[in-house]
Amino acid sequence: MKKKKVLVIGLGRFGSSIVESLWKAAGIETVAVDENAEAVDAVKDHADASFVGNATDPKVLEGVGAAECDVAIVTFGEDFEATVLVTAELKRLGLAEIVAR
């Protein structure tokens, strides 16, 4: 059975908690992205891949392999504009399932 690949963008308390929960679940490959290196460092042991980068940049999303993910979870919290930008780019990349907080 193919592992489901989940991209988590934004590693605040909510995003970090999602990464940890997904890590414990069987059959899920987790990719984590945040522009804060400390946040990425905090989850790197609970993700299959973790990247420091600004996800509002389309090149960053392409570079982390967003198009190959089954699901994307956008957890920017209060930054509505960034959430919209990233969600639109993920749709352009062809992701069928996007959850935005």
Short mmCIF file of C-alpha atoms in Angstrom, two decimals:
data_model
loop_
_atom_site.label_atom_id
_atom_site.label_comp_id
_atom_site.label_asym_id
_atom_site.label_seq_id
_atom_site.Cartn_x
_atom_site.Cartn_y
_atom_site.Cartn_z
CA MET A 1 0.00 0.00 0.00
CA LYS A 2 1.31 3.44 -0.97
CA LYS A 3 1.96 5.85 1.87
CA LYS A 4 -0.19 8.96 1.88
CA LYS A 5 2.00 12.07 1.61
CA VAL A 6 0.93 15.11 3.66
CA LEU A 7 2.48 18.58 3.42
CA VAL A 8 2.20 20.76 6.54
CA ILE A 9 2.91 24.45 5.96
CA GLY A 10 3.35 26.57 9.08
CA LEU A 11 4.89 25.09 12.19
CA GLY A 12 3.41 27.06 15.06
CA ARG A 13 1.75 25.16 17.89
CA PHE A 14 -1.05 23.88 15.67
CA GLY A 15 1.16 22.89 12.72
CA SER A 16 3.75 21.25 14.96
CA SER A 17 1.03 19.28 16.70
CA ILE A 18 -0.27 18.05 13.35
CA VAL A 19 3.22 16.94 12.30
CA GLU A 20 3.64 15.00 15.55
CA SER A 21 0.21 13.36 15.21
CA LEU A 22 0.87 12.37 11.60
CA TRP A 23 4.26 10.95 12.58
CA LYS A 24 2.53 8.59 15.01
CA ALA A 25 0.00 7.48 12.39
CA ALA A 26 0.94 4.50 10.25
CA GLY A 27 1.26 4.86 6.51
CA ILE A 28 1.63 8.66 6.33
CA GLU A 29 4.68 10.45 4.96
CA THR A 30 4.97 13.96 6.40
CA VAL A 31 6.68 16.97 4.82
CA ALA A 32 6.99 20.11 6.98
CA VAL A 33 7.73 23.68 5.83
CA ASP A 34 8.21 26.95 7.73
CA GLU A 35 10.36 30.02 7.28
CA ASN A 36 11.47 29.83 10.93
CA ALA A 37 14.52 27.56 11.18
CA GLU A 38 13.94 26.92 14.89
CA ALA A 39 10.39 25.70 14.22
CA VAL A 40 11.66 23.37 11.48
CA ASP A 41 14.42 22.10 13.75
CA ALA A 42 11.86 21.33 16.46
CA VAL A 43 9.86 18.97 14.20
CA LYS A 44 12.60 17.47 12.03
CA ASP A 45 12.68 14.24 14.04
CA HIS A 46 8.91 13.78 13.51
CA ALA A 47 8.78 14.45 9.77
CA ASP A 48 10.05 12.48 6.81
CA ALA A 49 11.31 15.76 5.34
CA SER A 50 11.49 19.28 6.75
CA PHE A 51 12.39 22.50 4.98
CA VAL A 52 13.09 26.10 5.87
CA GLY A 53 11.45 28.40 3.34
CA ASN A 54 8.75 30.96 2.68
CA ALA A 55 5.85 28.90 1.34
CA THR A 56 4.26 31.97 -0.27
CA ASP A 57 7.03 31.69 -2.86
CA PRO A 58 5.89 29.28 -5.62
CA LYS A 59 9.50 28.13 -6.13
CA VAL A 60 9.66 26.95 -2.52
CA LEU A 61 6.48 24.89 -2.92
CA GLU A 62 7.80 23.35 -6.12
CA GLY A 63 11.16 22.69 -4.46
CA VAL A 64 9.66 20.78 -1.54
CA GLY A 65 7.64 18.61 -3.91
CA ALA A 66 4.20 20.00 -3.06
CA ALA A 67 2.77 18.72 -6.34
CA GLU A 68 3.56 15.12 -5.31
CA CYS A 69 1.65 15.40 -2.02
CA ASP A 70 -1.81 13.93 -1.52
CA VAL A 71 -2.91 16.51 1.06
CA ALA A 72 -1.68 19.95 2.13
CA ILE A 73 -2.46 21.53 5.48
CA VAL A 74 -1.87 25.30 5.67
CA THR A 75 -1.59 26.56 9.26
CA PHE A 76 -0.52 30.20 9.10
CA GLY A 77 -3.03 31.19 11.77
CA GLU A 78 -3.62 34.94 11.68
CA ASP A 79 -1.97 35.63 8.31
CA PHE A 80 -5.02 35.39 6.05
CA GLU A 81 -3.26 36.82 2.98
CA ALA A 82 -0.46 34.25 3.15
CA THR A 83 -3.00 31.46 3.59
CA VAL A 84 -4.86 32.56 0.46
CA LEU A 85 -1.64 32.90 -1.58
CA VAL A 86 -0.38 29.47 -0.60
CA THR A 87 -3.76 27.81 -1.10
CA ALA A 88 -4.06 29.31 -4.59
CA GLU A 89 -0.57 28.10 -5.52
CA LEU A 90 -1.27 24.62 -4.18
CA LYS A 91 -4.43 24.47 -6.32
CA ARG A 92 -2.38 25.59 -9.33
CA LEU A 93 0.06 22.75 -8.62
CA GLY A 94 -2.86 20.32 -8.76
CA LEU A 95 -3.36 19.27 -5.15
CA ALA A 96 -6.80 17.78 -4.80
CA GLU A 97 -7.10 18.15 -1.02
CA ILE A 98 -6.10 21.32 0.83
CA VAL A 99 -7.01 22.16 4.39
CA ALA A 100 -6.44 25.79 5.40
CA ARG A 101 -6.80 27.13 8.91
#
